Tab-separated table of C-alpha atoms in Angstrom:
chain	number	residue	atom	x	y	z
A	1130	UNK	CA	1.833	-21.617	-1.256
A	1131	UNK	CA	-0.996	-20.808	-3.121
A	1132	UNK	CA	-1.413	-20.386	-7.037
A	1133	UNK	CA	-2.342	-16.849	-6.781
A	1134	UNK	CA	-0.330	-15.419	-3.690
A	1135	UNK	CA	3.307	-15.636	-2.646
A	1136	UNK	CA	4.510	-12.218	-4.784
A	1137	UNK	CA	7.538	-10.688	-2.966
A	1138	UNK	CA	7.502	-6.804	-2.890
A	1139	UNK	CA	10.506	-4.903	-4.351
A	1140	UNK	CA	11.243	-2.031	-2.720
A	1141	UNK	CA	13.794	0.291	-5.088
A	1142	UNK	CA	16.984	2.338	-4.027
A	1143	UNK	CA	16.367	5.791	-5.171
A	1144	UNK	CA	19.109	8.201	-4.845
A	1145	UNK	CA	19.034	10.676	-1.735
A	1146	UNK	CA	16.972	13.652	-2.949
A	1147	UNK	CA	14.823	11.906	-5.344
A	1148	UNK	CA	11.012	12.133	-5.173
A	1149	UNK	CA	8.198	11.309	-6.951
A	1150	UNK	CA	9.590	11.935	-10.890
A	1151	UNK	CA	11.750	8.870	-10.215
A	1152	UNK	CA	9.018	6.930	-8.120
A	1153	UNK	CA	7.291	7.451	-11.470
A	1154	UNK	CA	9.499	6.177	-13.930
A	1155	UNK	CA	10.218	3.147	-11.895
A	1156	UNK	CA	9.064	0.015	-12.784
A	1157	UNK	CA	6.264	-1.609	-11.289
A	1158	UNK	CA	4.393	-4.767	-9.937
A	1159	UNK	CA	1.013	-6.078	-11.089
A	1160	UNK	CA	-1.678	-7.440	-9.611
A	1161	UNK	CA	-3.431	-9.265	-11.922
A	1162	UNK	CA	-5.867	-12.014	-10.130
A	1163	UNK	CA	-8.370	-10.584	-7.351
A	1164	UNK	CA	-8.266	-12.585	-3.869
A	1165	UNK	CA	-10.317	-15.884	-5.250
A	1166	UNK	CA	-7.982	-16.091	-8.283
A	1167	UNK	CA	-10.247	-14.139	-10.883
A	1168	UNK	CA	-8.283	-12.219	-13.608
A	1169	UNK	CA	-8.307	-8.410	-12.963
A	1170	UNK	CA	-8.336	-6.463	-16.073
A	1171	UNK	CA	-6.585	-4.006	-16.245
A	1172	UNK	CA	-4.601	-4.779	-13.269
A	1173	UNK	CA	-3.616	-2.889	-10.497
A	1174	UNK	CA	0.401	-1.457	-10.162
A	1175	UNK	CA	2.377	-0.681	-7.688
A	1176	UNK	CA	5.483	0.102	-6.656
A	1177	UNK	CA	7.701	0.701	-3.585
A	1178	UNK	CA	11.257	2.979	-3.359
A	1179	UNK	CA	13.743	4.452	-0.677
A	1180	UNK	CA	15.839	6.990	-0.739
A	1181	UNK	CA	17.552	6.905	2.512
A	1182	UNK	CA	15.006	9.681	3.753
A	1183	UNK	CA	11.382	8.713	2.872
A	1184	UNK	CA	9.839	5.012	2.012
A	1185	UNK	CA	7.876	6.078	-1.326
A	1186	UNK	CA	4.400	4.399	-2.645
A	1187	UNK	CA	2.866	4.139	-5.781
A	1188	UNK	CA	-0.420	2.801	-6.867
A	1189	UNK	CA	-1.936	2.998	-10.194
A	1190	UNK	CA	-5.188	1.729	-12.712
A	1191	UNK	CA	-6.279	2.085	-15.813
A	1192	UNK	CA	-9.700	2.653	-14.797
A	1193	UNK	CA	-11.806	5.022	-13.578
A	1194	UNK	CA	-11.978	4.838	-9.745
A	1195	UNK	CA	-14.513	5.485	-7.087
A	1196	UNK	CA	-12.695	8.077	-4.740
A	1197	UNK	CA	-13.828	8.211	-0.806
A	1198	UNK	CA	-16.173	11.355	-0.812
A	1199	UNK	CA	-14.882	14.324	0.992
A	1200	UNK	CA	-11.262	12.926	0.590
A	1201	UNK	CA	-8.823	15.098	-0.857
A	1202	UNK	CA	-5.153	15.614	-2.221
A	1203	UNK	CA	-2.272	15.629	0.689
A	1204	UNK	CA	-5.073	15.275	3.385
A	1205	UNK	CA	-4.707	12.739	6.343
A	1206	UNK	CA	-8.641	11.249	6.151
A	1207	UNK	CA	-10.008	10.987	9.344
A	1208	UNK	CA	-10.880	7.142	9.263
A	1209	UNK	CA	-9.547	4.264	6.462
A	1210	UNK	CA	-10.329	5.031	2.945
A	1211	UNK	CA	-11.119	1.191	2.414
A	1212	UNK	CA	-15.549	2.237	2.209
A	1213	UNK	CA	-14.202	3.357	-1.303
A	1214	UNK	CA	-11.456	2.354	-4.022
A	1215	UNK	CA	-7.966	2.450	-1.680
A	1216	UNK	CA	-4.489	0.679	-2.257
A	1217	UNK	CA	-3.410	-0.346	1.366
A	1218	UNK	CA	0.179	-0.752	2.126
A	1219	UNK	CA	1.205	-2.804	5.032
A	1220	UNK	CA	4.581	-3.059	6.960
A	1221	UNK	CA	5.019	-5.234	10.016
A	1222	UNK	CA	8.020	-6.609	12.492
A	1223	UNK	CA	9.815	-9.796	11.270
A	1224	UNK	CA	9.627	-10.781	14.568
A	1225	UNK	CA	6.879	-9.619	16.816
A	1226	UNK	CA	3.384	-8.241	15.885
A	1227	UNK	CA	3.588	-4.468	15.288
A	1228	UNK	CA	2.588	-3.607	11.867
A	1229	UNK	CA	1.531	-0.275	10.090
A	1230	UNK	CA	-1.041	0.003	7.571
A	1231	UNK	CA	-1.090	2.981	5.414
A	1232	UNK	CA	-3.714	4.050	2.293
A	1233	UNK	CA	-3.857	5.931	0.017
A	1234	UNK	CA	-6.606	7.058	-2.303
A	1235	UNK	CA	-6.975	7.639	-5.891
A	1236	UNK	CA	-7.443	11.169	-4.481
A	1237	UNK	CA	-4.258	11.402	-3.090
A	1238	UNK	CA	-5.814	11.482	0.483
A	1239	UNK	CA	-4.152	8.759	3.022
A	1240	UNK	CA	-4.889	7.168	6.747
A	1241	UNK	CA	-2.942	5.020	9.021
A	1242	UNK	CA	-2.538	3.010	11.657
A	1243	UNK	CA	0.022	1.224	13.922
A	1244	UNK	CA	-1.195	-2.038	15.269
A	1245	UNK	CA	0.698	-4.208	18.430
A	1246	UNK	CA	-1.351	-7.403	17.019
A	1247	UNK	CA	-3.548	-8.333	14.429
A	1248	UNK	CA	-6.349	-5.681	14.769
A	1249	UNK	CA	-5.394	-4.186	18.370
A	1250	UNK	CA	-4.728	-0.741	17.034
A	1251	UNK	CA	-1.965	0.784	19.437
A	1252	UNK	CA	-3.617	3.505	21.394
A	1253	UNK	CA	-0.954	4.657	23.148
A	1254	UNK	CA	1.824	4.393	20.837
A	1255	UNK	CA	-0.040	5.372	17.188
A	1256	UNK	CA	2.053	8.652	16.119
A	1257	UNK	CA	1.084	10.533	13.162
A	1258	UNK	CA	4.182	10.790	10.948
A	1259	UNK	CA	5.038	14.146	10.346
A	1260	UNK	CA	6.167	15.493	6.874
A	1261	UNK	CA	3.873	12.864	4.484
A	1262	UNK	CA	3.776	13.904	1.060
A	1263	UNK	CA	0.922	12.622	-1.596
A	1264	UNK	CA	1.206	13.814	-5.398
A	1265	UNK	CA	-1.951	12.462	-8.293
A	1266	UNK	CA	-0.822	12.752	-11.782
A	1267	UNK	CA	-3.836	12.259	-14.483
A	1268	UNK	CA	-4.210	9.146	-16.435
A	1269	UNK	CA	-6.517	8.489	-19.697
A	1270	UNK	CA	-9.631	6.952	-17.956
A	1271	UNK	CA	-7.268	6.228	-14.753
A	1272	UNK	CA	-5.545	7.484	-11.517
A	1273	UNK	CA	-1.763	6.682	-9.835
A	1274	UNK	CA	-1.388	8.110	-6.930
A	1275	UNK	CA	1.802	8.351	-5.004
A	1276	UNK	CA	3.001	9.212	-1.136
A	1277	UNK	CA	6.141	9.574	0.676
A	1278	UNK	CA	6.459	8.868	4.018
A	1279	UNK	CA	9.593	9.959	6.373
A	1280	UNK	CA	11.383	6.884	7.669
A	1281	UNK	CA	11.333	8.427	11.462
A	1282	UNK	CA	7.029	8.388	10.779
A	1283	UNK	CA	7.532	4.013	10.843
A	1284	UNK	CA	8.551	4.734	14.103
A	1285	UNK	CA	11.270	2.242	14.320
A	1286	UNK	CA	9.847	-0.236	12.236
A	1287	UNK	CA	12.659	-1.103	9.278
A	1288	UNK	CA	12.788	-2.201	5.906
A	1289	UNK	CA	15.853	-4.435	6.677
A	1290	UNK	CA	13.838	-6.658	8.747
A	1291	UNK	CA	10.553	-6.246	7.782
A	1292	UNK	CA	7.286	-7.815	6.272
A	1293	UNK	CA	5.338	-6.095	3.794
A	1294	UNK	CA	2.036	-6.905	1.768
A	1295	UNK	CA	0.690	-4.316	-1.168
A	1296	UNK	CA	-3.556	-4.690	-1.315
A	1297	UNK	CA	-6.274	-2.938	-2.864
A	1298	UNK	CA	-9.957	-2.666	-2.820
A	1299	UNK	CA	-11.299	-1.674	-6.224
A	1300	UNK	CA	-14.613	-1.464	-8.258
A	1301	UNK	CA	-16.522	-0.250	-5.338
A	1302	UNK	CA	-19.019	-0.819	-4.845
A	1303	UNK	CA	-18.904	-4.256	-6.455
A	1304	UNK	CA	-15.749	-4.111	-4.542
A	1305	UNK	CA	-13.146	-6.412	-5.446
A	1306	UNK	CA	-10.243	-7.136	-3.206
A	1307	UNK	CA	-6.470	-7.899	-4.208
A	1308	UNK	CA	-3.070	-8.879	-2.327
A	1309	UNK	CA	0.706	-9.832	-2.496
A	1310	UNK	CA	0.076	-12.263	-0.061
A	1311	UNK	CA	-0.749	-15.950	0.043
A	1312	UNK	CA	-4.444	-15.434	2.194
A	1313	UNK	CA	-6.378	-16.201	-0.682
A	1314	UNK	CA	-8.045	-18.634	1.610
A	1315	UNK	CA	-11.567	-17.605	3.348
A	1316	UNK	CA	-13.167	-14.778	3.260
A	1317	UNK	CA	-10.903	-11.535	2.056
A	1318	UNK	CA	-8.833	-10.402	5.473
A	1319	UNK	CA	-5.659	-8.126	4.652
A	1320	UNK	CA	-4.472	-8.659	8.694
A	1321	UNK	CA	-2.600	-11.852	8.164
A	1322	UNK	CA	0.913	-11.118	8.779
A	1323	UNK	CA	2.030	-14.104	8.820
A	1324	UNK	CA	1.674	-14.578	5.294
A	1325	UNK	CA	3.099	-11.456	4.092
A	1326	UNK	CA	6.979	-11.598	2.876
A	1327	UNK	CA	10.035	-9.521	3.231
A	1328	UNK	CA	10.721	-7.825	1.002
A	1329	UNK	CA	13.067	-7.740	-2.456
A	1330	UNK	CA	15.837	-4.672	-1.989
A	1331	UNK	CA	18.201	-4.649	-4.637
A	1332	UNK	CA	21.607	-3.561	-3.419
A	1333	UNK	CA	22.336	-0.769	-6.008
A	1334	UNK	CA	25.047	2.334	-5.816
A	1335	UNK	CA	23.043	5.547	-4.902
């Protein structure tokens, strides 16, 4: 594996009925080295939950973002946020090549995608999922930004036998590019499944 890559996503137990106030307090990942291994500062945070209901998101910074213009809070954007500052969230089959990507913006705008292989975006099976929620809270010379997503909207893609990968593309537009996963090889490609990793669920009493 490589020095920089290989960071397993936790995804938290929430109880049933929780939302974002708990997403919030939860703690999080970092993201500390950009895709050739230079040292991000501050870094990016993120963090994943379930509560039996909805598979929550959180992405955070310390810094001042570049939002997508025209984007804005709750709203499904048209076409991927990644022209601007985005954290990208991807989940894919363990076996098998479906994945979904999903972003969000520091705007609290989001876009997705199912895909049936590594950039053949599935026409004719590429539902909307009904029901997303987004909520922005204000940070000192920063954004988080946070979604929830109804497990039905996966559309039969499961955490239980799943890989994920948590990316961002920051600093536009001197845009730097970060990931979870071990691709810090070549140029910066986010559609490498194969190097993404299932993901940490601790077994915890709701």
């Amino acid at each position: 594996m490589g020095e920089y890559g290989d960071m397993q996503v936790i995804v938290h137990r929430m109880p049933a009925g929780s939302s974002f106030d708990v997403l919030a307090s939860l703690p999080r990942q970092q993201l500390v080295r950009d895709w050739w291994g230079n040292e991000v500062n501050p870094p990016f945070e993120f963090a994943m939950a379930e509560n039996g209901e909805r598979l929550f998101i959180l992405a955070s910074r310390r810094k001042t973002p570049r939002a997508q213009p025209g984007s804005r809070p709750g709203e499904l954007f048209p076409k991927p946020l990644c022209d601007y500052d985005v954290a990208e969230f991807f989940l894919g089959q363990k076996a098998g090549g479906r994945y979904f990507e999903f972003h969000i913006a520091p705007s609290g705008a989001w876009w997705y995608s199912f895909f049936k292989a590594v950039r053949q975006t599935d026409a004719e099976d590429n539902p909307v999922p009904q029901g997303v929620e987004t909520q922005t809270r204000p940070l000192k010379d920063g954004w988080l930004a946070m979604a929830g997503i109804p497990l039905p909207g996966l559309d039969g893609l499961s955490l239980d036998a799943c890989r994920l990968a948590v990316t961002a593309i920051l600093e536009f537009p001197d845009s730097i590019y970060l990931t979870t996963a071990d691709t810090s090889t070549g140029e910066p490609d986010f559609h490498r499944p194969d190097d993404w990793t299932p993901p940490a669920i601790p077994r915890t009493k709701r």
